[in-house]
Amino acid sequence: MKVLQKRIPAEAEEYAVLHLHAQDVATDRLVRYLEQEYFRAVRLLCRKGDQTVPVDCENVCCIETEGEVLRVCTMDDVLTLPERLYQVQRLLPQSFVQAARGVLVNLDRIECFEPLPNGLIRARLANQEYVYISRKYARELRERLKEGTL
């Protein structure tokens, strides 16, 4: 697909025009990606000891509730975030889904899924940790996988 870019003045509204042969699930996903501006990087201001560290969401494997703070797991570090899960969830891109009551997982960081006999799904993350996706959220995950909307 050929991509053309044109610079516009800073005060003008940005827009995209797509010239497509047909509309399908993939093009709908692209439109949603553009409309919701998922391409703009989201950074979380996490804590590591006494320091505040910006973390790009694309580097986050999962976010788990741990007491009054969130535990943010990246490829090679674990940081904390003094926020509520629902507040952070609103900021995150579509690749983050609820895996369990206090857990968000980045689908882009899942290496493999393993369905378990009890209806849970065990997912191995890129940082070699495991996350269990509860039955409640496994159904939504399966539907998104079938639709190809991840």
XYZ file of N, CA and C in Angstrom:
450
model
N 0.849 -1.168 0.000
C 0.000 0.000 0.000
C 0.897 1.234 0.000
N 0.597 2.143 -0.844
C 1.361 3.383 -0.929
C 0.831 4.358 0.125
N 1.729 5.075 0.791
C 1.349 6.039 1.813
C 1.890 7.408 1.408
N 1.003 8.385 1.371
C 1.382 9.763 1.072
C 1.192 10.610 2.322
N 2.107 11.520 2.572
C 1.995 12.418 3.709
C 2.077 13.850 3.225
N 1.326 14.722 3.865
C 1.332 16.132 3.518
C 1.345 16.942 4.808
N 2.274 17.851 4.946
C 2.334 18.710 6.135
C 1.256 19.792 6.037
N 0.646 20.056 7.200
C -0.362 21.107 7.280
C 0.010 22.032 8.426
N -0.559 23.229 8.461
C -0.249 24.156 9.562
C -0.664 23.570 10.915
N 0.031 23.956 11.963
C -0.216 23.430 13.307
C -1.642 23.694 13.781
N -2.244 24.788 13.337
C -3.601 25.122 13.799
C -4.686 24.351 13.042
N -4.336 23.713 11.946
C -5.307 22.938 11.165
C -5.534 21.570 11.800
N -6.742 21.043 11.629
C -7.055 19.718 12.172
C -6.428 18.641 11.288
N -5.825 17.660 11.920
C -5.241 16.544 11.177
C -6.356 15.615 10.705
N -6.172 15.017 9.537
C -7.145 14.061 9.022
C -6.434 13.085 8.092
N -7.069 11.961 7.870
C -6.529 10.948 6.965
C -7.606 10.595 5.955
N -7.202 10.384 4.723
C -8.104 9.934 3.666
C -7.560 8.596 3.170
N -8.405 7.567 3.177
C -7.999 6.242 2.716
C -8.719 5.932 1.407
N -7.988 5.577 0.391
C -8.561 5.151 -0.884
C -8.374 3.635 -0.956
N -9.461 2.890 -0.754
C -9.394 1.440 -0.616
C -10.252 0.748 -1.671
N -9.849 -0.451 -2.056
C -10.644 -1.255 -2.981
C -11.892 -1.796 -2.297
N -11.765 -2.147 -1.012
C -12.896 -2.703 -0.274
C -12.715 -2.431 1.217
N -13.839 -2.442 1.915
C -13.819 -2.280 3.363
C -13.954 -3.660 3.989
N -13.053 -3.968 4.934
C -13.105 -5.262 5.621
C -12.683 -5.066 7.075
N -12.517 -6.157 7.790
C -12.151 -6.099 9.204
C -10.824 -5.368 9.396
N -9.865 -5.637 8.522
C -8.546 -5.007 8.653
C -8.624 -3.500 8.437
N -9.396 -3.064 7.450
C -9.502 -1.622 7.214
C -10.297 -0.945 8.322
N -11.303 -1.641 8.858
C -12.052 -1.104 9.999
C -11.128 -0.920 11.203
N -10.226 -1.892 11.405
C -9.264 -1.808 12.499
C -8.319 -0.620 12.291
N -7.892 -0.399 11.057
C -7.017 0.724 10.744
C -7.718 2.052 11.010
N -8.970 2.160 10.617
C -9.739 3.384 10.860
C -9.865 3.637 12.355
N -10.192 2.602 13.115
C -10.318 2.741 14.573
C -8.982 3.161 15.178
N -7.900 2.575 14.693
C -6.546 2.907 15.155
C -6.250 4.385 14.932
N -6.612 4.893 13.766
C -6.375 6.302 13.458
C -7.314 7.217 14.234
N -8.601 6.881 14.260
C -9.578 7.731 14.941
C -9.295 7.857 16.435
N -8.875 6.779 17.042
C -8.616 6.799 18.472
C -7.170 7.151 18.795
N -6.401 7.470 17.764
C -5.025 7.946 17.888
C -4.146 7.012 18.720
N -4.290 5.711 18.464
C -3.456 4.736 19.161
C -1.986 4.854 18.773
N -1.717 5.504 17.653
C -0.341 5.658 17.205
C 0.432 6.652 18.060
N -0.249 7.461 18.833
C 0.433 8.402 19.718
C 0.846 7.644 20.975
N 2.109 7.638 21.257
C 2.643 6.848 22.368
C 2.090 7.331 23.711
N 1.712 6.382 24.527
C 1.246 6.674 25.880
C 2.365 6.317 26.838
N 2.688 7.232 27.730
C 3.735 6.987 28.726
C 3.126 7.048 30.115
N 3.549 6.115 30.945
C 3.133 6.088 32.338
C 4.290 6.595 33.186
N 3.988 7.444 34.162
C 5.027 7.928 35.067
C 5.058 7.023 36.289
N 5.932 6.041 36.240
C 6.045 5.018 37.277
C 7.097 5.405 38.309
N 7.094 4.679 39.403
C 8.061 4.908 40.474
C 8.998 3.715 40.561
N 10.278 4.017 40.746
C 11.285 2.998 41.015
C 12.110 3.534 42.175
N 11.808 3.036 43.371
C 12.435 3.602 44.570
C 11.978 5.037 44.746
N 12.925 5.954 44.817
C 12.609 7.372 44.984
C 12.519 8.122 43.659
N 12.723 7.430 42.555
C 12.738 8.076 41.252
C 11.408 7.895 40.521
N 11.074 8.889 39.695
C 9.941 8.789 38.787
C 10.512 8.481 37.407
N 10.009 7.414 36.808
C 10.546 6.923 35.544
C 9.427 6.859 34.508
N 9.580 7.545 33.345
C 8.569 7.404 32.292
C 8.725 6.051 31.592
N 7.599 5.367 31.379
C 7.615 4.056 30.730
C 6.633 4.085 29.562
N 7.128 3.770 28.371
C 6.255 3.669 27.204
C 5.363 2.449 27.356
N 4.085 2.598 27.090
C 3.134 1.492 27.240
C 3.495 0.284 26.399
N 4.109 0.507 25.255
C 4.460 -0.623 24.390
C 5.479 -1.544 25.052
N 6.203 -1.053 26.064
C 7.185 -1.870 26.777
C 6.591 -2.594 27.986
N 5.347 -2.322 28.301
C 4.692 -2.925 29.462
C 4.103 -4.280 29.071
N 4.394 -5.299 29.880
C 3.821 -6.633 29.656
C 2.479 -6.779 30.352
N 2.430 -6.365 31.626
C 1.176 -6.434 32.366
C 1.185 -5.425 33.513
N -0.002 -5.151 34.013
C -0.184 -4.247 35.149
C -1.092 -4.965 36.128
N -0.627 -5.075 37.383
C -1.384 -5.799 38.400
C -1.590 -4.929 39.629
N -2.755 -5.071 40.237
C -3.026 -4.376 41.483
C -2.259 -5.063 42.604
N -1.555 -4.262 43.403
C -0.813 -4.785 44.549
C -1.028 -3.820 45.714
N -2.029 -4.119 46.535
C -2.371 -3.221 47.638
C -2.940 -1.924 47.103
N -2.338 -0.802 47.500
C -2.812 0.516 47.094
C -2.136 1.049 45.834
N -1.208 0.291 45.256
C -0.493 0.737 44.059
C -0.617 -0.316 42.965
N -0.181 0.057 41.779
C -0.151 -0.880 40.664
C 1.280 -1.339 40.446
N 1.436 -2.590 40.132
C 2.731 -3.180 39.805
C 2.812 -3.235 38.288
N 3.768 -2.499 37.705
C 3.923 -2.415 36.256
C 5.120 -3.272 35.857
N 4.863 -4.336 35.116
C 5.919 -5.266 34.700
C 6.309 -4.975 33.258
N 7.582 -4.658 33.049
C 8.104 -4.440 31.703
C 8.961 -5.645 31.343
N 9.654 -5.553 30.228
C 10.510 -6.656 29.789
C 11.604 -6.976 30.805
N 12.146 -5.958 31.466
C 13.272 -6.216 32.363
C 13.181 -5.493 33.697
N 12.005 -5.031 34.076
C 11.904 -4.306 35.338
C 10.492 -4.409 35.894
N 10.368 -4.142 37.179
C 9.057 -4.048 37.825
C 9.030 -2.710 38.556
N 8.037 -1.891 38.220
C 7.913 -0.565 38.808
C 6.543 -0.451 39.455
N 6.305 0.640 40.150
C 4.996 0.854 40.755
C 4.377 2.121 40.192
N 3.072 2.188 40.322
C 2.318 3.333 39.833
C 1.236 3.633 40.866
N 1.270 4.821 41.474
C 0.294 5.142 42.521
C -1.047 5.608 41.947
N -1.695 4.754 41.198
C -2.972 5.072 40.545
C -3.935 3.917 40.767
N -5.167 4.125 40.389
C -6.169 3.068 40.394
C -6.176 2.407 39.025
N -6.476 1.123 38.981
C -6.443 0.372 37.734
C -7.390 0.965 36.690
N -8.596 1.321 37.085
C -9.566 1.853 36.126
C -9.111 3.189 35.544
N -8.359 3.978 36.304
C -7.856 5.260 35.794
C -6.796 5.033 34.715
N -5.909 4.093 34.968
C -4.839 3.792 34.018
C -5.408 3.109 32.781
N -6.391 2.254 32.966
C -6.967 1.506 31.849
C -7.524 2.442 30.779
N -8.073 3.576 31.174
C -8.625 4.538 30.220
C -7.555 5.156 29.321
N -6.309 5.203 29.811
C -5.211 5.815 29.060
C -4.541 4.858 28.086
N -4.695 3.572 28.333
C -3.930 2.569 27.603
C -4.484 2.285 26.214
N -3.608 1.862 25.294
C -4.074 1.495 23.949
C -4.920 0.223 23.958
N -5.528 -0.072 22.834
C -6.444 -1.202 22.678
C -5.767 -2.548 22.927
N -4.459 -2.601 22.835
C -3.757 -3.874 23.032
C -3.809 -4.336 24.488
N -4.217 -3.469 25.417
C -4.347 -3.845 26.820
C -5.773 -4.292 27.098
N -5.889 -5.492 27.664
C -7.205 -6.016 28.025
C -7.178 -6.514 29.460
N -8.347 -6.576 30.033
C -8.479 -7.092 31.390
C -8.306 -8.606 31.337
N -7.420 -9.119 32.184
C -7.172 -10.560 32.231
C -7.845 -11.188 33.445
N -7.930 -10.430 34.514
C -8.563 -10.874 35.753
C -8.979 -9.613 36.509
N -9.541 -9.790 37.678
C -10.095 -8.648 38.414
C -9.103 -7.507 38.599
N -7.891 -7.758 38.944
C -6.914 -6.703 39.172
C -5.748 -6.738 38.208
N -5.974 -7.281 37.007
C -4.857 -7.486 36.082
C -5.216 -7.021 34.672
N -4.311 -6.200 34.091
C -4.383 -5.839 32.680
C -3.181 -6.456 32.000
N -3.370 -6.943 30.798
C -2.270 -7.561 30.061
C -2.172 -6.926 28.675
N -0.937 -6.758 28.221
C -0.675 -6.215 26.887
C -0.634 -7.393 25.914
N -1.628 -7.497 25.054
C -1.712 -8.620 24.119
C -0.523 -8.667 23.172
N 0.090 -7.525 22.925
C 1.270 -7.493 22.060
C 2.487 -8.136 22.728
N 2.417 -8.382 24.021
C 3.536 -8.977 24.762
C 3.259 -10.421 25.166
N 2.196 -11.011 24.641
C 1.902 -12.417 24.927
C 2.582 -13.280 23.877
N 3.370 -14.243 24.347
C 4.065 -15.160 23.433
C 3.220 -16.362 23.081
N 2.474 -16.885 24.060
C 1.612 -18.027 23.760
C 0.488 -18.133 24.784
N -0.600 -18.793 24.354
C -1.759 -19.054 25.206
C -1.831 -20.546 25.469
N -2.259 -20.904 26.671
C -2.463 -22.311 27.007
C -3.815 -22.451 27.707
N -4.816 -23.006 27.012
C -6.111 -23.211 27.665
C -5.983 -24.284 28.747
N -6.595 -24.038 29.880
C -6.550 -24.983 30.997
C -7.908 -25.660 31.149
N -7.953 -26.856 31.729
C -9.213 -27.600 31.842
C -10.304 -26.866 32.625
N -9.927 -25.990 33.529
C -10.929 -25.295 34.352
C -11.491 -24.044 33.686
N -11.149 -23.797 32.401
C -11.683 -22.647 31.677
C -10.784 -21.425 31.696
N -9.756 -21.463 32.523
C -8.795 -20.364 32.538
C -7.862 -20.484 31.333
N -7.186 -19.395 31.023
C -6.151 -19.418 29.997
C -4.864 -18.934 30.649
N -3.813 -19.703 30.462
C -2.506 -19.296 30.975
C -1.734 -18.686 29.810
N -1.245 -17.467 30.011
C -0.527 -16.766 28.945
C 0.906 -16.510 29.391
N 1.850 -16.892 28.528
C 3.265 -16.587 28.816
C 3.602 -15.263 28.151
N 4.135 -14.351 28.949
C 4.488 -13.023 28.461
C 5.919 -13.008 27.947
N 6.245 -11.961 27.224
C 7.586 -11.818 26.650
C 8.674 -11.730 27.710
N 8.317 -11.327 28.934
C 9.303 -11.274 30.024
C 9.393 -12.600 30.777
N 8.785 -13.637 30.215
C 8.786 -15.014 30.731
C 7.949 -15.196 31.996
N 7.143 -14.209 32.366
C 6.186 -14.363 33.458
C 4.894 -14.942 32.884
N 4.057 -15.481 33.756
C 2.768 -16.025 33.345
C 1.647 -15.194 33.943
N 0.577 -15.057 33.171
C -0.628 -14.382 33.625
C -1.787 -15.335 33.361
N -2.688 -15.422 34.325
C -3.873 -16.261 34.145
C -5.044 -15.370 33.766
N -5.702 -15.734 32.689
C -6.867 -14.998 32.219
C -8.092 -15.744 32.721
N -8.896 -15.061 33.533
C -10.044 -15.709 34.162
C -11.111 -16.063 33.130
N -12.017 -16.958 33.517
C -13.093 -17.381 32.618
C -13.922 -16.185 32.150
N -14.160 -15.252 33.045
C -14.966 -14.076 32.713
C -14.349 -13.286 31.558
N -13.045 -13.102 31.568
C -12.383 -12.300 30.542
C -11.875 -13.154 29.375
N -11.785 -14.458 29.568
C -11.333 -15.358 28.502
C -12.322 -15.363 27.345
N -13.597 -15.279 27.651
C -14.624 -15.275 26.599
C -14.421 -14.074 25.671
N -14.233 -12.888 26.247
C -14.017 -11.685 25.437
C -12.736 -11.811 24.603
N -11.706 -12.375 25.218
C -10.437 -12.549 24.508
C -10.614 -13.486 23.309
N -11.302 -14.601 23.509
C -11.540 -15.542 22.413
C -12.312 -14.874 21.272
N -13.339 -14.084 21.625
C -14.126 -13.398 20.612
C -13.261 -12.415 19.817
N -12.414 -11.683 20.491
C -11.534 -10.733 19.802
C -10.524 -11.462 18.908
N -10.055 -12.610 19.350
C -9.140 -13.396 18.524
C -9.831 -13.891 17.258
N -11.093 -14.348 17.396
C -11.851 -14.832 16.239
C -12.149 -13.713 15.251
N -12.483 -12.525 15.780
C -12.822 -11.383 14.930
C -11.574 -10.761 14.311
N -10.422 -11.039 14.887
C -9.199 -10.429 14.400
C -9.083 -8.969 14.783
N -9.678 -8.580 15.912
C -9.670 -7.169 16.324
C -8.637 -6.876 17.400
N -7.592 -7.659 17.464
C -6.536 -7.372 18.435
C -5.538 -6.425 17.846
